[in-house]
Amino acid sequence: MTSIVGTPVVVLVTLVGAIVALSVLLTRSARAGRGLRESEERFRLVADRAPVMIWTARPDTTLDYLNTTCAEFTGRALEQLSNEGWLDSVHPEDLDRCRHTYEPAFEARQPFLMEYRVRHADGRYRWLLASGVPKYGADGSFAGYIGCDVDITERRNAEDRIRESRAALEQSHREIQYLAGRLIEAQDTERARIARDLHDDVSQQLAGVSIAFSGLKQRLGGYGVSEELQQELVDLQQQTLTLARNVRQLSHDLHPAVLKHLGLERALTSYCGELERSHGVVMRCGAEGDFASIGPEAGLCVYRIAQEALRNVVAHAGASRAEVRLFRRGDDTEITITDDGRGFDVNDPERRKGLGLVSITERAKLAGGTISIETGLNRGTRVHAAIPVNGRLKTSVDAVVEGQVA
């Protein structure tokens, strides 16, 4: 048989319009005195040659005509399909929905469209798109419906594949976010462990070495050791003290204990001061609002975003000045970091390879917040983040509750 596979709705409506126009012309021919039987024969001749299934129905919804394409498609005789026989070929799951579509349309004399499955001649069900419009007799009385069906199985299958692909993509995205959250969580845990080891072990040992150098210098002073050797001991002691300070700073960067003890505002102020002293970039830090109620994970998230953004400022921006502004707006904590540096092209593929901005973005998303980055070559950079005060990274518990990860 001949069918139109995946015919768009607009084509179907056009075909129905053509059929209706033909019906009107036939009615006018009958009015003009031509034989009604001759008009019907012409209509059926055209309909049987159409590549779609064409039918007409009485006012009571029963079918009084189907073209030969209907028989070819279903593999059933036209007599079996007439009246309500066509319903036997409809998929059982679609039968009630079909009735609830076309029966109200008949009562209201309104056009209708519906998609449903019909058993094909090969025994498999295929999707059809049906369209029907009311028709009227020569005297203007309601005479039933005329319509057509087209095979849209391939279109439906394509839509199903697209939905499946979209669902798989969304699931993959959720799993990636889940893994990103676990990685960031593991990273913070490991940072805290390393920071404790540096503070409790390495820093204490370096302090002991510095004290030992001081005691050794005093003891050697009584043996007439040359000034050159004494100076070397002094230099070694200073290097040890410098190393101890660097280790303490590294411990602080890895896990800012000041955040827990002094709060977010003072922790950021302290960090900005340290960067200004060590890198010579003027840092200004200000805050507006009450941050006492911010959750520990939200506070750490905001701090890490500021930390990463400011690291980019001192390492890559070539800036002379940077400013950090902290706000409390409703249930969100907002932070803005701006600098007067060289900026960058956000579309530069080399920039997208860096982990700094990726880390900032993922942290904000995983905490249920938002982030925006405004920059341009020689225009500085502005990073703005809004984090819920009780925001926390999605963990395995969250994933199970939300049903996002199996």
GROMACS .gro file of C-alpha atoms in nm:
model
  406
    1MET     CA    1   0.000   0.000   0.000
    2THR     CA    2   0.100   0.365  -0.028
    3SER     CA    3   0.127   0.577   0.288
    4ILE     CA    4   0.277   0.905   0.400
    5VAL     CA    5   0.524   0.831   0.680
    6GLY     CA    6   0.588   1.103   0.934
    7THR     CA    7   0.364   1.355   0.757
    8PRO     CA    8   0.367   1.687   0.945
    9VAL     CA    9   0.040   1.812   1.089
   10VAL     CA   10   0.032   2.101   0.845
   11VAL     CA   11   0.034   1.855   0.552
   12LEU     CA   12  -0.243   1.652   0.711
   13VAL     CA   13  -0.457   1.959   0.768
   14THR     CA   14  -0.393   2.064   0.407
   15LEU     CA   15  -0.513   1.723   0.285
   16VAL     CA   16  -0.826   1.743   0.498
   17GLY     CA   17  -0.888   2.093   0.367
   18ALA     CA   18  -0.864   1.964   0.012
   19ILE     CA   19  -1.107   1.682   0.093
   20VAL     CA   20  -1.353   1.926   0.250
   21ALA     CA   21  -1.324   2.153  -0.052
   22LEU     CA   22  -1.398   1.857  -0.277
   23SER     CA   23  -1.697   1.768  -0.062
   24VAL     CA   24  -1.826   2.125  -0.090
   25LEU     CA   25  -1.785   2.120  -0.467
   26LEU     CA   26  -1.976   1.795  -0.489
   27THR     CA   27  -2.253   1.939  -0.275
   28ARG     CA   28  -2.274   2.240  -0.503
   29SER     CA   29  -2.284   2.009  -0.803
   30ALA     CA   30  -2.577   1.828  -0.651
   31ARG     CA   31  -2.749   2.161  -0.591
   32ALA     CA   32  -2.685   2.254  -0.952
   33GLY     CA   33  -2.887   1.954  -1.060
   34ARG     CA   34  -2.618   1.700  -1.130
   35GLY     CA   35  -2.678   1.350  -1.002
   36LEU     CA   36  -2.587   1.285  -0.640
   37ARG     CA   37  -2.469   0.936  -0.729
   38GLU     CA   38  -2.236   1.074  -0.993
   39SER     CA   39  -2.092   1.320  -0.740
   40GLU     CA   40  -2.031   1.045  -0.485
   41GLU     CA   41  -1.864   0.827  -0.745
   42ARG     CA   42  -1.626   1.107  -0.835
   43PHE     CA   43  -1.545   1.164  -0.469
   44ARG     CA   44  -1.474   0.796  -0.410
   45LEU     CA   45  -1.262   0.774  -0.723
   46VAL     CA   46  -1.042   1.056  -0.596
   47ALA     CA   47  -1.039   0.922  -0.238
   48ASP     CA   48  -0.939   0.569  -0.336
   49ARG     CA   49  -0.637   0.702  -0.522
   50ALA     CA   50  -0.522   0.912  -0.224
   51PRO     CA   51  -0.205   0.795  -0.041
   52VAL     CA   52  -0.377   0.843   0.297
   53MET     CA   53  -0.668   0.674   0.473
   54ILE     CA   54  -0.987   0.870   0.408
   55TRP     CA   55  -1.319   0.812   0.580
   56THR     CA   56  -1.656   0.967   0.636
   57ALA     CA   57  -1.881   0.924   0.938
   58ARG     CA   58  -2.249   0.962   1.011
   59PRO     CA   59  -2.371   1.210   1.275
   60ASP     CA   60  -2.378   0.920   1.527
   61THR     CA   61  -1.997   0.867   1.477
   62THR     CA   62  -2.030   0.538   1.287
   63LEU     CA   63  -1.832   0.514   0.963
   64ASP     CA   64  -2.024   0.495   0.638
   65TYR     CA   65  -1.728   0.511   0.400
   66LEU     CA   66  -1.355   0.417   0.405
   67ASN     CA   67  -1.123   0.428   0.106
   68THR     CA   68  -0.931   0.123  -0.011
   69THR     CA   69  -0.613   0.247   0.158
   70CYS     CA   70  -0.779   0.175   0.495
   71ALA     CA   71  -0.830  -0.189   0.393
   72GLU     CA   72  -0.474  -0.219   0.263
   73PHE     CA   73  -0.330  -0.074   0.583
   74THR     CA   74  -0.526  -0.290   0.827
   75GLY     CA   75  -0.551  -0.603   0.616
   76ARG     CA   76  -0.925  -0.615   0.682
   77ALA     CA   77  -1.220  -0.588   0.446
   78LEU     CA   78  -1.397  -0.255   0.421
   79GLU     CA   79  -1.716  -0.421   0.546
   80GLN     CA   80  -1.532  -0.523   0.863
   81LEU     CA   81  -1.411  -0.168   0.921
   82SER     CA   82  -1.744   0.006   0.857
   83ASN     CA   83  -1.973   0.135   1.131
   84GLU     CA   84  -1.777   0.070   1.452
   85GLY     CA   85  -1.574  -0.221   1.319
   86TRP     CA   86  -1.260  -0.006   1.292
   87LEU     CA   87  -1.247   0.014   1.672
   88ASP     CA   88  -1.148  -0.354   1.682
   89SER     CA   89  -0.817  -0.259   1.520
   90VAL     CA   90  -0.739   0.016   1.773
   91HIS     CA   91  -0.485  -0.061   2.044
   92PRO     CA   92  -0.670  -0.144   2.370
   93GLU     CA   93  -0.470   0.119   2.562
   94ASP     CA   94  -0.577   0.392   2.316
   95LEU     CA   95  -0.944   0.303   2.275
   96ASP     CA   96  -1.089   0.511   2.559
   97ARG     CA   97  -0.869   0.807   2.473
   98CYS     CA   98  -0.990   0.796   2.112
   99ARG     CA   99  -1.355   0.795   2.220
  100HIS     CA  100  -1.294   1.082   2.462
  101THR     CA  101  -1.145   1.281   2.173
  102TYR     CA  102  -1.382   1.234   1.882
  103GLU     CA  103  -1.717   1.187   2.061
  104PRO     CA  104  -1.714   1.535   2.227
  105ALA     CA  105  -1.597   1.679   1.893
  106PHE     CA  106  -1.899   1.528   1.716
  107GLU     CA  107  -2.132   1.671   1.980
  108ALA     CA  108  -1.976   2.017   1.949
  109ARG     CA  109  -1.939   1.998   1.568
  110GLN     CA  110  -1.570   2.087   1.609
  111PRO     CA  111  -1.263   1.966   1.416
  112PHE     CA  112  -1.035   1.725   1.601
  113LEU     CA  113  -0.685   1.578   1.588
  114MET     CA  114  -0.574   1.265   1.767
  115GLU     CA  115  -0.284   1.021   1.770
  116TYR     CA  116  -0.349   0.654   1.832
  117ARG     CA  117  -0.227   0.306   1.746
  118VAL     CA  118  -0.392   0.072   1.495
  119ARG     CA  119  -0.303  -0.289   1.419
  120HIS     CA  120  -0.132  -0.306   1.081
  121ALA     CA  121  -0.177  -0.580   0.825
  122ASP     CA  122   0.156  -0.730   0.942
  123GLY     CA  123   0.015  -0.772   1.294
  124ARG     CA  124   0.214  -0.491   1.455
  125TYR     CA  125   0.066  -0.170   1.585
  126ARG     CA  126   0.151   0.155   1.410
  127TRP     CA  127   0.083   0.513   1.511
  128LEU     CA  128  -0.170   0.716   1.313
  129LEU     CA  129  -0.252   1.085   1.320
  130ALA     CA  130  -0.623   1.133   1.256
  131SER     CA  131  -0.794   1.456   1.159
  132GLY     CA  132  -1.166   1.508   1.121
  133VAL     CA  133  -1.387   1.804   1.031
  134PRO     CA  134  -1.768   1.830   1.027
  135LYS     CA  135  -1.952   1.821   0.693
  136TYR     CA  136  -2.296   1.955   0.606
  137GLY     CA  137  -2.564   1.862   0.357
  138ALA     CA  138  -2.706   2.073   0.074
  139ASP     CA  139  -2.967   2.211   0.314
  140GLY     CA  140  -2.702   2.308   0.571
  141SER     CA  141  -2.785   2.026   0.811
  142PHE     CA  142  -2.506   1.842   0.994
  143ALA     CA  143  -2.420   1.534   0.790
  144GLY     CA  144  -2.137   1.384   0.995
  145TYR     CA  145  -1.759   1.406   0.953
  146ILE     CA  146  -1.497   1.365   0.688
  147GLY     CA  147  -1.136   1.297   0.775
  148CYS     CA  148  -0.815   1.115   0.705
  149ASP     CA  149  -0.541   0.926   0.889
  150VAL     CA  150  -0.167   0.922   0.814
  151ASP     CA  151   0.101   0.686   0.938
  152ILE     CA  152   0.332   0.871   1.179
  153THR     CA  153   0.507   0.568   1.328
  154GLU     CA  154   0.853   0.676   1.216
  155ARG     CA  155   0.798   1.021   1.358
  156ARG     CA  156   0.683   0.878   1.691
  157ASN     CA  157   0.979   0.641   1.700
  158ALA     CA  158   1.214   0.930   1.632
  159GLU     CA  159   1.050   1.131   1.911
  160ASP     CA  160   1.087   0.835   2.147
  161ARG     CA  161   1.454   0.805   2.060
  162ILE     CA  162   1.503   1.175   2.120
  163ARG     CA  163   1.328   1.150   2.458
  164GLU     CA  164   1.539   0.850   2.554
  165SER     CA  165   1.857   1.029   2.449
  166ARG     CA  166   1.754   1.339   2.641
  167ALA     CA  167   1.674   1.132   2.950
  168ALA     CA  168   2.009   0.953   2.924
  169LEU     CA  169   2.188   1.286   2.883
  170GLU     CA  170   2.010   1.432   3.185
  171GLN     CA  171   2.092   1.122   3.389
  172SER     CA  172   2.455   1.147   3.281
  173HIS     CA  173   2.460   1.514   3.379
  174ARG     CA  174   2.316   1.430   3.721
  175GLU     CA  175   2.576   1.160   3.773
  176ILE     CA  176   2.856   1.397   3.673
  177GLN     CA  177   2.726   1.656   3.918
  178TYR     CA  178   2.703   1.391   4.186
  179LEU     CA  179   3.061   1.280   4.121
  180ALA     CA  180   3.177   1.642   4.116
  181GLY     CA  181   3.016   1.691   4.455
  182ARG     CA  182   3.182   1.381   4.594
  183LEU     CA  183   3.520   1.492   4.454
  184ILE     CA  184   3.489   1.838   4.607
  185GLU     CA  185   3.375   1.685   4.936
  186ALA     CA  186   3.669   1.442   4.933
  187GLN     CA  187   3.902   1.727   4.839
  188ASP     CA  188   3.788   1.936   5.136
  189THR     CA  189   3.823   1.639   5.370
  190GLU     CA  190   4.173   1.566   5.246
  191ARG     CA  191   4.265   1.934   5.270
  192ALA     CA  192   4.156   1.937   5.633
  193ARG     CA  193   4.364   1.625   5.708
  194ILE     CA  194   4.677   1.763   5.538
  195ALA     CA  195   4.629   2.099   5.712
  196ARG     CA  196   4.615   1.927   6.052
  197ASP     CA  197   4.928   1.727   5.973
  198LEU     CA  198   5.112   2.039   5.862
  199HIS     CA  199   5.005   2.234   6.168
  200ASP     CA  200   5.042   1.965   6.432
  201ASP     CA  201   5.348   1.785   6.296
  202VAL     CA  202   5.553   1.969   6.035
  203SER     CA  203   5.512   2.314   6.191
  204GLN     CA  204   5.608   2.184   6.534
  205GLN     CA  205   5.915   2.011   6.395
  206LEU     CA  206   6.023   2.326   6.212
  207ALA     CA  207   5.976   2.525   6.530
  208GLY     CA  208   6.196   2.271   6.709
  209VAL     CA  209   6.464   2.300   6.440
  210SER     CA  210   6.463   2.680   6.474
  211ILE     CA  211   6.505   2.654   6.852
  212ALA     CA  212   6.787   2.403   6.802
  213PHE     CA  213   6.967   2.643   6.567
  214SER     CA  214   6.935   2.921   6.824
  215GLY     CA  215   7.075   2.700   7.102
  216LEU     CA  216   7.358   2.577   6.877
  217LYS     CA  217   7.455   2.933   6.790
  218GLN     CA  218   7.478   3.023   7.160
  219ARG     CA  219   7.688   2.718   7.243
  220LEU     CA  220   7.927   2.770   6.953
  221GLY     CA  221   7.978   3.131   7.057
  222GLY     CA  222   8.195   3.015   7.347
  223TYR     CA  223   8.426   2.816   7.118
  224GLY     CA  224   8.547   3.108   6.914
  225VAL     CA  225   8.363   3.005   6.600
  226SER     CA  226   8.418   3.240   6.310
  227GLU     CA  227   8.164   3.510   6.240
  228GLU     CA  228   8.113   3.362   5.896
  229LEU     CA  229   7.995   3.030   6.042
  230GLN     CA  230   7.777   3.209   6.297
  231GLN     CA  231   7.616   3.406   6.014
  232GLU     CA  232   7.546   3.083   5.827
  233LEU     CA  233   7.368   2.953   6.135
  234VAL     CA  234   7.165   3.273   6.154
  235ASP     CA  235   7.073   3.241   5.787
  236LEU     CA  236   6.969   2.877   5.835
  237GLN     CA  237   6.755   2.977   6.133
  238GLN     CA  238   6.585   3.252   5.929
  239GLN     CA  239   6.522   3.013   5.642
  240THR     CA  240   6.369   2.769   5.887
  241LEU     CA  241   6.143   3.041   6.028
  242THR     CA  242   6.042   3.143   5.677
  243LEU     CA  243   5.966   2.782   5.591
  244ALA     CA  244   5.760   2.750   5.909
  245ARG     CA  245   5.559   3.060   5.815
  246ASN     CA  246   5.502   2.922   5.465
  247VAL     CA  247   5.385   2.591   5.606
  248ARG     CA  248   5.145   2.771   5.840
  249GLN     CA  249   5.013   2.973   5.547
  250LEU     CA  250   4.975   2.658   5.338
  251SER     CA  251   4.789   2.494   5.627
  252HIS     CA  252   4.564   2.796   5.652
  253ASP     CA  253   4.494   2.795   5.275
  254LEU     CA  254   4.413   2.426   5.278
  255HIS     CA  255   4.172   2.449   5.570
  256PRO     CA  256   4.097   2.795   5.712
  257ALA     CA  257   4.045   2.734   6.084
  258VAL     CA  258   3.976   3.106   6.116
  259LEU     CA  259   3.652   3.048   5.922
  260LYS     CA  260   3.523   2.822   6.197
  261HIS     CA  261   3.643   3.033   6.488
  262LEU     CA  262   3.592   3.390   6.361
  263GLY     CA  263   3.323   3.358   6.093
  264LEU     CA  264   3.306   3.422   5.720
  265GLU     CA  265   3.347   3.800   5.723
  266ARG     CA  266   3.662   3.805   5.938
  267ALA     CA  267   3.806   3.503   5.757
  268LEU     CA  268   3.777   3.683   5.422
  269THR     CA  269   3.922   4.003   5.568
  270SER     CA  270   4.216   3.806   5.706
  271TYR     CA  271   4.276   3.629   5.377
  272CYS     CA  272   4.268   3.953   5.179
  273GLY     CA  273   4.522   4.102   5.421
  274GLU     CA  274   4.756   3.805   5.375
  275LEU     CA  275   4.736   3.832   4.995
  276GLU     CA  276   4.803   4.206   5.005
  277ARG     CA  277   5.111   4.158   5.221
  278SER     CA  278   5.251   3.871   5.015
  279HIS     CA  279   5.169   3.991   4.661
  280GLY     CA  280   5.151   4.368   4.685
  281VAL     CA  281   4.800   4.389   4.534
  282VAL     CA  282   4.575   4.636   4.716
  283MET     CA  283   4.289   4.435   4.866
  284ARG     CA  284   3.968   4.580   5.004
  285CYS     CA  285   3.710   4.366   5.179
  286GLY     CA  286   3.369   4.483   5.301
  287ALA     CA  287   3.048   4.321   5.423
  288GLU     CA  288   2.684   4.419   5.468
  289GLY     CA  289   2.439   4.211   5.668
  290ASP     CA  290   2.430   3.942   5.933
  291PHE     CA  291   2.626   3.627   5.856
  292ALA     CA  292   2.595   3.455   6.193
  293SER     CA  293   2.328   3.212   6.067
  294ILE     CA  294   2.511   3.097   5.755
  295GLY     CA  295   2.563   2.721   5.751
  296PRO     CA  296   2.917   2.581   5.772
  297GLU     CA  297   2.907   2.425   5.424
  298ALA     CA  298   2.764   2.741   5.270
  299GLY     CA  299   3.028   2.949   5.447
  300LEU     CA  300   3.306   2.722   5.322
  301CYS     CA  301   3.160   2.736   4.970
  302VAL     CA  302   3.161   3.117   4.967
  303TYR     CA  303   3.512   3.124   5.113
  304ARG     CA  304   3.647   2.880   4.853
  305ILE     CA  305   3.489   3.079   4.569
  306ALA     CA  306   3.653   3.398   4.697
  307GLN     CA  307   3.982   3.215   4.754
  308GLU     CA  308   3.994   3.074   4.401
  309ALA     CA  309   3.890   3.405   4.243
  310LEU     CA  310   4.153   3.599   4.437
  311ARG     CA  311   4.419   3.343   4.349
  312ASN     CA  312   4.343   3.411   3.984
  313VAL     CA  313   4.374   3.784   4.052
  314VAL     CA  314   4.724   3.763   4.201
  315ALA     CA  315   4.848   3.488   3.968
  316HIS     CA  316   4.708   3.582   3.627
  317ALA     CA  317   4.523   3.914   3.621
  318GLY     CA  318   4.819   4.151   3.658
  319ALA     CA  319   4.589   4.363   3.875
  320SER     CA  320   4.695   4.642   4.108
  321ARG     CA  321   4.370   4.643   4.304
  322ALA     CA  322   4.093   4.399   4.398
  323GLU     CA  323   3.777   4.432   4.603
  324VAL     CA  324   3.563   4.175   4.783
  325ARG     CA  325   3.206   4.264   4.880
  326LEU     CA  326   2.992   4.033   5.095
  327PHE     CA  327   2.613   4.076   5.115
  328ARG     CA  328   2.323   3.904   5.285
  329ARG     CA  329   2.008   3.913   5.072
  330GLY     CA  330   1.715   3.714   5.205
  331ASP     CA  331   1.811   3.348   5.220
  332ASP     CA  332   2.124   3.400   5.010
  333THR     CA  333   2.476   3.505   5.086
  334GLU     CA  334   2.616   3.696   4.790
  335ILE     CA  335   2.978   3.775   4.719
  336THR     CA  336   3.136   3.987   4.446
  337ILE     CA  337   3.506   3.987   4.361
  338THR     CA  338   3.627   4.254   4.118
  339ASP     CA  339   3.973   4.351   3.994
  340ASP     CA  340   4.128   4.601   3.756
  341GLY     CA  341   4.344   4.344   3.579
  342ARG     CA  342   4.382   4.249   3.217
  343GLY     CA  343   4.072   4.030   3.207
  344PHE     CA  344   4.037   3.748   2.959
  345ASP     CA  345   3.832   3.617   2.670
  346VAL     CA  346   3.565   3.384   2.809
  347ASN     CA  347   3.551   3.205   2.471
  348ASP     CA  348   3.922   3.124   2.475
  349PRO     CA  349   3.948   2.741   2.474
  350GLU     CA  350   4.270   2.760   2.675
  351ARG     CA  351   4.078   2.933   2.953
  352ARG     CA  352   3.820   2.654   2.961
  353LYS     CA  353   4.097   2.403   3.034
  354GLY     CA  354   4.177   2.568   3.367
  355LEU     CA  355   4.032   2.414   3.682
  356GLY     CA  356   3.993   2.738   3.877
  357LEU     CA  357   3.679   2.873   3.711
  358VAL     CA  358   3.541   2.521   3.671
  359SER     CA  359   3.583   2.464   4.046
  360ILE     CA  360   3.409   2.792   4.126
  361THR     CA  361   3.116   2.712   3.898
  362GLU     CA  362   3.072   2.355   4.023
  363ARG     CA  363   3.086   2.460   4.388
  364ALA     CA  364   2.813   2.716   4.335
  365LYS     CA  365   2.590   2.473   4.143
  366LEU     CA  366   2.634   2.191   4.392
  367ALA     CA  367   2.541   2.422   4.679
  368GLY     CA  368   2.222   2.521   4.496
  369GLY     CA  369   2.355   2.867   4.411
  370THR     CA  370   2.432   3.071   4.101
  371ILE     CA  371   2.745   3.232   3.966
  372SER     CA  372   2.824   3.483   3.693
  373ILE     CA  373   3.156   3.597   3.550
  374GLU     CA  374   3.190   3.924   3.361
  375THR     CA  375   3.521   3.999   3.195
  376GLY     CA  376   3.688   4.111   2.877
  377LEU     CA  377   4.036   4.183   2.751
  378ASN     CA  378   4.179   4.481   2.943
  379ARG     CA  379   3.848   4.532   3.124
  380GLY     CA  380   3.914   4.353   3.451
  381THR     CA  381   3.698   4.074   3.590
  382ARG     CA  382   3.387   4.057   3.809
  383VAL     CA  383   3.282   3.732   3.976
  384HIS     CA  384   2.944   3.727   4.148
  385ALA     CA  385   2.801   3.430   4.340
  386ALA     CA  386   2.480   3.380   4.537
  387ILE     CA  387   2.475   3.084   4.776
  388PRO     CA  388   2.180   2.979   4.997
  389VAL     CA  389   2.271   3.033   5.363
  390ASN     CA  390   2.194   2.667   5.432
  391GLY     CA  391   2.328   2.541   5.100
  392ARG     CA  392   2.532   2.224   5.111
  393LEU     CA  393   2.701   2.007   4.854
  394LYS     CA  394   2.495   1.717   4.721
  395THR     CA  395   2.622   1.396   4.877
  396SER     CA  396   2.527   1.035   4.826
  397VAL     CA  397   2.242   1.082   5.073
  398ASP     CA  398   2.101   1.368   4.868
  399ALA     CA  399   2.125   1.161   4.552
  400VAL     CA  400   1.936   0.870   4.703
  401VAL     CA  401   1.663   1.096   4.841
  402GLU     CA  402   1.620   1.272   4.506
  403GLY     CA  403   1.647   0.947   4.309
  404GLN     CA  404   1.913   1.099   4.088
  405VAL     CA  405   2.175   0.830   4.108
  406ALA     CA  406   2.103   0.461   4.124
   0.00000   0.00000   0.00000
